[in-house]
mmCIF file of C-alpha atoms in Angstrom:
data_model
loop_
_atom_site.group_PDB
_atom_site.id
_atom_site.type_symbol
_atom_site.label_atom_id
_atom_site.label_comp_id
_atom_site.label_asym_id
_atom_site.label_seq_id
_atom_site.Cartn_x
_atom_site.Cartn_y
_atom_site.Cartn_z
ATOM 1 C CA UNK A 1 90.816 129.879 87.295
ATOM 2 C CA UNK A 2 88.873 130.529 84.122
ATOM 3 C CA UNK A 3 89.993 128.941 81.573
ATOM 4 C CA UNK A 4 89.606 130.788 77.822
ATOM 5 C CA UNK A 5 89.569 128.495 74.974
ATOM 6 C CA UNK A 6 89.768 130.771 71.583
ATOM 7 C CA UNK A 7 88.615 129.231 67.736
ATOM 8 C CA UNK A 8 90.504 128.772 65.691
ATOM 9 C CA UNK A 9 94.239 129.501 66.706
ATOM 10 C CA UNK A 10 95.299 130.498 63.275
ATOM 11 C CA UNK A 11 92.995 131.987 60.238
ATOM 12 C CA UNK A 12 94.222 132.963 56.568
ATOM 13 C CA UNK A 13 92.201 135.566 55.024
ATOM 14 C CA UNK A 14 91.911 138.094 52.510
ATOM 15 C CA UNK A 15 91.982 141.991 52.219
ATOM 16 C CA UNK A 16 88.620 143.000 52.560
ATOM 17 C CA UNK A 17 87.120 139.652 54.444
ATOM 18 C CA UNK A 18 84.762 139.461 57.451
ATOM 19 C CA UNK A 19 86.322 137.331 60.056
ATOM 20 C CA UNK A 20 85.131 136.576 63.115
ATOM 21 C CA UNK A 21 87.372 134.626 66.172
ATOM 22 C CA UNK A 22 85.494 133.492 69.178
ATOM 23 C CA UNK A 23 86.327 132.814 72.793
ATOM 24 C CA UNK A 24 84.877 130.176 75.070
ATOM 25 C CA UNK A 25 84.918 130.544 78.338
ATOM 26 C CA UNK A 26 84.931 127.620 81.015
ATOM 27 C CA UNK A 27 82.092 128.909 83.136
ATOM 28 C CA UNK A 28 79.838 131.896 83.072
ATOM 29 C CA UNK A 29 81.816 135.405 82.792
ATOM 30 C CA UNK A 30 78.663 137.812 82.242
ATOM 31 C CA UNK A 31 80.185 140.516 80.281
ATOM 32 C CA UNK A 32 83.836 140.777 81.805
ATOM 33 C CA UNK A 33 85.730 139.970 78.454
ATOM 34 C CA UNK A 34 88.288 141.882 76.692
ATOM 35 C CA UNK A 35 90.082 141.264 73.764
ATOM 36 C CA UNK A 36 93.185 142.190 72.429
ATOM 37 C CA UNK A 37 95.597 142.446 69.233
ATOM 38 C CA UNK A 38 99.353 141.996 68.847
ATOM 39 C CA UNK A 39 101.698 142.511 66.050
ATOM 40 C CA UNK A 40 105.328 141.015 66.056
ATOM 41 C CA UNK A 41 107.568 142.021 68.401
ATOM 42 C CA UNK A 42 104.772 144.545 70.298
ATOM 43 C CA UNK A 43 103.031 144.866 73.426
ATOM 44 C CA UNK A 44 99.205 144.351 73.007
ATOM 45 C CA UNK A 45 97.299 146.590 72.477
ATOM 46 C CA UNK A 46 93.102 146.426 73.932
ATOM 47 C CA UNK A 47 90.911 146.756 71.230
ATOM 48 C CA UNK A 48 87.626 145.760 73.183
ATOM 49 C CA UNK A 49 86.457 145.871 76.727
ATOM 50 C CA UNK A 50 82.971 144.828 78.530
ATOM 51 C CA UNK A 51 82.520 142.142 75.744
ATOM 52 C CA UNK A 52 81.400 145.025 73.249
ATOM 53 C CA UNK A 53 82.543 148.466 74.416
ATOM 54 C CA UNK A 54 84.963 149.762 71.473
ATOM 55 C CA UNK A 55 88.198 150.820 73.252
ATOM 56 C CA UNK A 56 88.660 154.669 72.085
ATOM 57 C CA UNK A 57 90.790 155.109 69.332
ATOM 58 C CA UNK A 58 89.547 151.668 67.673
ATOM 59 C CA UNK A 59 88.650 151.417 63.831
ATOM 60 C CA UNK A 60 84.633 150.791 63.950
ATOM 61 C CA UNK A 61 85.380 148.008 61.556
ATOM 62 C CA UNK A 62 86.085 145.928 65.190
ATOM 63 C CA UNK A 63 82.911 144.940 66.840
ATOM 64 C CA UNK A 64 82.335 142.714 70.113
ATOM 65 C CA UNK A 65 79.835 140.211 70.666
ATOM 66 C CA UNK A 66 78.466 137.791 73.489
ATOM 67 C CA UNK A 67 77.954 137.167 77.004
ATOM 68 C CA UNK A 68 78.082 134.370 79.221
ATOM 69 C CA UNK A 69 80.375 131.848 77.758
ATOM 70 C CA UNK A 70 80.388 132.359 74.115
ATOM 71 C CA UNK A 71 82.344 135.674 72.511
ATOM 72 C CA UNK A 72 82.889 136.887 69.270
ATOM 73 C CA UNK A 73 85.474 139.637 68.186
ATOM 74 C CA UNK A 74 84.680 140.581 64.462
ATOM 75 C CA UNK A 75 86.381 142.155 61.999
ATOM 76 C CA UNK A 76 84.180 143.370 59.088
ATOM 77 C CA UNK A 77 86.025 144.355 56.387
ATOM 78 C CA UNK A 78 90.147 143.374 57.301
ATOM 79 C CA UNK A 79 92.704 145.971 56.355
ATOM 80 C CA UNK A 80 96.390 144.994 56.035
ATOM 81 C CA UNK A 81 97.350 146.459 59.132
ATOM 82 C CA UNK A 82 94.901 143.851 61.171
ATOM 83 C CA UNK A 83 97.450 140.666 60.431
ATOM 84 C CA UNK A 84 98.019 140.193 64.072
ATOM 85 C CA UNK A 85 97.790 137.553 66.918
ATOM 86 C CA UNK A 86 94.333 138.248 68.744
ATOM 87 C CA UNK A 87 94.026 137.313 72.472
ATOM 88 C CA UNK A 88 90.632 137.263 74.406
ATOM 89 C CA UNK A 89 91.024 137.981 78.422
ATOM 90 C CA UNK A 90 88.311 137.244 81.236
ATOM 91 C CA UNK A 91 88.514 139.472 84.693
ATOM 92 C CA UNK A 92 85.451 137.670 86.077
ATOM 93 C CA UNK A 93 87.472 136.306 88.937
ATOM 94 C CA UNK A 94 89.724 138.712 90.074
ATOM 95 C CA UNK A 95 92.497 139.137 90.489
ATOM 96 C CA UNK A 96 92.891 136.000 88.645
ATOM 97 C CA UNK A 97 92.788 137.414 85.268
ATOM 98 C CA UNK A 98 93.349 134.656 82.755
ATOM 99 C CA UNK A 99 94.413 135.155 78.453
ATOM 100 C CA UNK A 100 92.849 132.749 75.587
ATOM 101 C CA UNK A 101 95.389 130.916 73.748
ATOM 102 C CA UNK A 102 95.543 133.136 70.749
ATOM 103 C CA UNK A 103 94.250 133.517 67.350
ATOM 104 C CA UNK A 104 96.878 133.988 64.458
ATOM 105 C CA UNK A 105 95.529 136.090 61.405
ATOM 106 C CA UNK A 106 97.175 136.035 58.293
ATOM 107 C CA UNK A 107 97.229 137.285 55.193
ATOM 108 C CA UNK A 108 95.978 134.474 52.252
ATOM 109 C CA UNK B 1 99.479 161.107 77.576
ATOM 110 C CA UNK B 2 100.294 158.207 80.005
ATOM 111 C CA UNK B 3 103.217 155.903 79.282
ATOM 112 C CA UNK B 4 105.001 152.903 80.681
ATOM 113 C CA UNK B 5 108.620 151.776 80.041
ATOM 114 C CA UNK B 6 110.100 148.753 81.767
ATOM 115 C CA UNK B 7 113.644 148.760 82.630
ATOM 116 C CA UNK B 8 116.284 146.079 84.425
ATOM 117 C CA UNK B 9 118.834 143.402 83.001
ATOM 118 C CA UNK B 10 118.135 141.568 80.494
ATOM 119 C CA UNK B 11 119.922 138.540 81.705
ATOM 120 C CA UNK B 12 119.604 136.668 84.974
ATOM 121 C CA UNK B 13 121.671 133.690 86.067
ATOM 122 C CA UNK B 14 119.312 130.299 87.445
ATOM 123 C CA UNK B 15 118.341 130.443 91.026
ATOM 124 C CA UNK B 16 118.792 134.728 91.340
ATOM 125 C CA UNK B 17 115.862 137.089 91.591
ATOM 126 C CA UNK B 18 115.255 139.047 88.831
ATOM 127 C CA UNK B 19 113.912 142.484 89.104
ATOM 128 C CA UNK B 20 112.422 145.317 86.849
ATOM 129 C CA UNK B 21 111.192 148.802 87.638
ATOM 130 C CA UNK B 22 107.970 150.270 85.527
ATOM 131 C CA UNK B 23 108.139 154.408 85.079
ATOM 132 C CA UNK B 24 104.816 155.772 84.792
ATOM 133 C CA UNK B 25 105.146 159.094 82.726
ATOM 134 C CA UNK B 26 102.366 161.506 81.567
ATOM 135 C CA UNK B 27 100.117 160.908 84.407
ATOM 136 C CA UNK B 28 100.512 159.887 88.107
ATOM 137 C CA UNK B 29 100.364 156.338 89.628
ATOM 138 C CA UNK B 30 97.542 157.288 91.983
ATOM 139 C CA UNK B 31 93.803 156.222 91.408
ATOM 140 C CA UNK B 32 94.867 152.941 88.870
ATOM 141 C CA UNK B 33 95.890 149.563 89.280
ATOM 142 C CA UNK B 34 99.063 148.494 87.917
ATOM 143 C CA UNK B 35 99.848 145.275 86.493
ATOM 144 C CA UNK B 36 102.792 143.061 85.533
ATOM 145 C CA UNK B 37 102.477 139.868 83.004
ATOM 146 C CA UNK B 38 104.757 138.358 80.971
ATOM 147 C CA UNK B 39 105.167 136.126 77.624
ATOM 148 C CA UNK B 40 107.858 133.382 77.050
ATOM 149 C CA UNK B 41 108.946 133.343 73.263
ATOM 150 C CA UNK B 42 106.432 132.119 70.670
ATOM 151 C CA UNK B 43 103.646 131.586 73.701
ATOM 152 C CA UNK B 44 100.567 133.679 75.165
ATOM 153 C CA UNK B 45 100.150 136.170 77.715
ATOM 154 C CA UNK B 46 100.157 135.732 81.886
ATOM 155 C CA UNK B 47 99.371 137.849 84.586
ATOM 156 C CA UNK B 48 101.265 138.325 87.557
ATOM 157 C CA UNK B 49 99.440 140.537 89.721
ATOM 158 C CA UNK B 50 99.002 144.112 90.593
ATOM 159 C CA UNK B 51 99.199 146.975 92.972
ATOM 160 C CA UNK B 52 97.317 149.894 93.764
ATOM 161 C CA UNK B 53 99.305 153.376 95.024
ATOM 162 C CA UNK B 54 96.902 153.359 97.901
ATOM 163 C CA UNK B 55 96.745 149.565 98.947
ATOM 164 C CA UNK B 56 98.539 145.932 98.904
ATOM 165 C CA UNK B 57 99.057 143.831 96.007
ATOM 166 C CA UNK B 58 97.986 141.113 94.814
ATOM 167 C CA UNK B 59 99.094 138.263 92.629
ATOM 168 C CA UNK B 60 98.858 134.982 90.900
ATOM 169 C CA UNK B 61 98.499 131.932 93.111
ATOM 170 C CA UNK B 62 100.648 129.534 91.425
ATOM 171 C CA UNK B 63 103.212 132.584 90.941
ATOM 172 C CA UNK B 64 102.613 134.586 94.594
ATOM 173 C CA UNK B 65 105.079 132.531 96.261
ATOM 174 C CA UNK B 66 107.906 133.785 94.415
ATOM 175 C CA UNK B 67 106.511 137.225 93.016
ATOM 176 C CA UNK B 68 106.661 140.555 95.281
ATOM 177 C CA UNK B 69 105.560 143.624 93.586
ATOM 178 C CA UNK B 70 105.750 147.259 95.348
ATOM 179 C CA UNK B 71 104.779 150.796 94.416
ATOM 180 C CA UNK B 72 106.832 154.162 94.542
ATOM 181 C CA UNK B 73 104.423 156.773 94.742
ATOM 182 C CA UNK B 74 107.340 159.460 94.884
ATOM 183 C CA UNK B 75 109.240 158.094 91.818
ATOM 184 C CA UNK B 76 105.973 157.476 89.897
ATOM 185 C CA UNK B 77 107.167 153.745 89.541
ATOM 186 C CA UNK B 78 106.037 150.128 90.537
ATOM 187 C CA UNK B 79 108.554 146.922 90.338
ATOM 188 C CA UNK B 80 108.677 143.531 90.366
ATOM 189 C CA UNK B 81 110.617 141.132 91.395
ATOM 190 C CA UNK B 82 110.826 137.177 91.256
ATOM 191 C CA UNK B 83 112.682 134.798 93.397
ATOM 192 C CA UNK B 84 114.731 131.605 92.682
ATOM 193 C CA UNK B 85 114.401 132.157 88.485
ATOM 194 C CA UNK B 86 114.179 129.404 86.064
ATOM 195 C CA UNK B 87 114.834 128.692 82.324
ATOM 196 C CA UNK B 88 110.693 128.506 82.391
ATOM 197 C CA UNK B 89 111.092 132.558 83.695
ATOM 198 C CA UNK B 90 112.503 133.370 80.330
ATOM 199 C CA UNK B 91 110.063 135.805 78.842
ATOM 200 C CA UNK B 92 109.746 139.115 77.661
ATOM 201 C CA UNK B 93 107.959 141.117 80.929
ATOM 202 C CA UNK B 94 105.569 143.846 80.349
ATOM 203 C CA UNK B 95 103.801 146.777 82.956
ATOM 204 C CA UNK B 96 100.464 147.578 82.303
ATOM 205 C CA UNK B 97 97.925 149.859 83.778
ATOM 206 C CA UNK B 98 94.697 148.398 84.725
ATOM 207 C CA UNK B 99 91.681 150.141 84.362
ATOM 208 C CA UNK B 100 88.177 149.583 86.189
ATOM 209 C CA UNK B 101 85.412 150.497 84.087
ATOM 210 C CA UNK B 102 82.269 151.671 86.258
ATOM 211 C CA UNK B 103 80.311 151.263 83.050
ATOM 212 C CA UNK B 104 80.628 147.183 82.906
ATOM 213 C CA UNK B 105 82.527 146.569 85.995
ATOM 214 C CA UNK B 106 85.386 145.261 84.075
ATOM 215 C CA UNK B 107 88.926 145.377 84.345
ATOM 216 C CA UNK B 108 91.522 145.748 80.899
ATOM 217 C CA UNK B 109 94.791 146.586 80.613
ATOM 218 C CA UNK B 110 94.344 149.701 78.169
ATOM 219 C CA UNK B 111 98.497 150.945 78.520
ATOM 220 C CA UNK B 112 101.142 148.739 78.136
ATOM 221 C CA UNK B 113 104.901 149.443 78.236
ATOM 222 C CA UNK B 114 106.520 148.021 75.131
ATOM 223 C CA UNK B 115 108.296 145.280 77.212
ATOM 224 C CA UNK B 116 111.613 143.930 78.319
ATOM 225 C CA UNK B 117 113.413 140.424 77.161
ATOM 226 C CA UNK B 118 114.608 138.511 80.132
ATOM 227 C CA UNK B 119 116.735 135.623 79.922
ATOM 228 C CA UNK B 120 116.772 132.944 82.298
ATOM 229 C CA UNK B 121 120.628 131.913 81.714
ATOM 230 C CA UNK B 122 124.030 131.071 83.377
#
């Protein structure tokens, strides 16, 4: 299995902040990441697919970044609606698709 | 547009199966993978494994022992079911299609039913 490590697991910021939450990835995954957001008491919803390939329907203010181990979901300019739980997903080695931990963002 | 809704108890005694049914409305189950996972309270997400209208499924190896999930082409439904539950089984269950991007060749789960609680209890 390929194990996703995400950084950090929670993040306070401010309305109008750039954050960015990255995923590790235990071996090589080319391109074949996807990331996610959930709010409280929701099912997730895919924000990002490929690594950097905006899901339709996404604010632009989401961008994807990486390849190979190392991935970065950014947010460029946070609105109050993006205080969620964000969750990076491999399908490198299917069908053995495998979640990061999570990465809480809240509001400071 | 396409949508999933789980249904099935929402309480299952220790050592029963539990079992849920997916609807797939707004589109047909042909032509897509379809995938269950599930969270346990306050924890992340896990994948179970998936079925395609037109071939066998496939799961989870450290879950496929206990998992069987089937597709009903006519009812526009998939289900799952797991055998000999535990307290660890406890977890709210969601469907989700699976869609293959030719683009990237990657897989995401881009529609999600808005999930059932299942507890593991006697």
């Amino acid at each position: 299995d390929v194990q996703l490590t995400q950084s950090p697991s929670s993040l306070s910021a401010s309305i109008g902040d750039r954050v960015a939450i990255t995923c590790r990835a235990a071996q090589s995954i080319s391109t074949y990441l996807n990331w996610y957001q959930q709010k409280p008491g929701r099912a997730p919803k895919l924000l990002i697919y490929g690594a950097s390939t905006l899901q339709s329907g996404v604010p632009s203010r989401f961008s994807g970044s990486g390849s190979g181990t190392d991935f970065t979901l950014t947010i460029s300019s946070l609105q109050p609606e993006d205080f969620a739980t964000y969750y990076c997903q491999q399908s490198y080695v299917i069908p053995r698709y495998t979640f990061g931990q999570g990465t809480k963002l809240e509001i400071k | 547009q396409v949508q999933l809704q789980e249904s099935g108890p929402g309480l299952v005694k220790p050592s029963e199966t539990l079992s849920l049914t997916c609807t797939v409305s707004g589109g047909s189950i042909t032509n897509y993978y379809w995938s269950w996972l599930r969270q346990p309270p306050g924890k992340g997400l896990e994948w179970f494994g998936y079925i395609h209208s037109r071939g066998s499924p496939d799961y989870y190896p450290s879950l496929k022992s206990r998992v069987t999930i089937s597709a009903d082409t006519s009812k526009n439904q998939f289900s799952l079911r797991v055998n000999s539950v535990t307290a660890a089984d406890t977890a709210v269950y969601y469907c989700a299609r699976t869609a293959h991007h030719d683009s990237s060749g990657n897989d995401a789960f881009d529609i999600w039913g808005q999930g059932t609680m299942v507890t593991v209890s006697s």
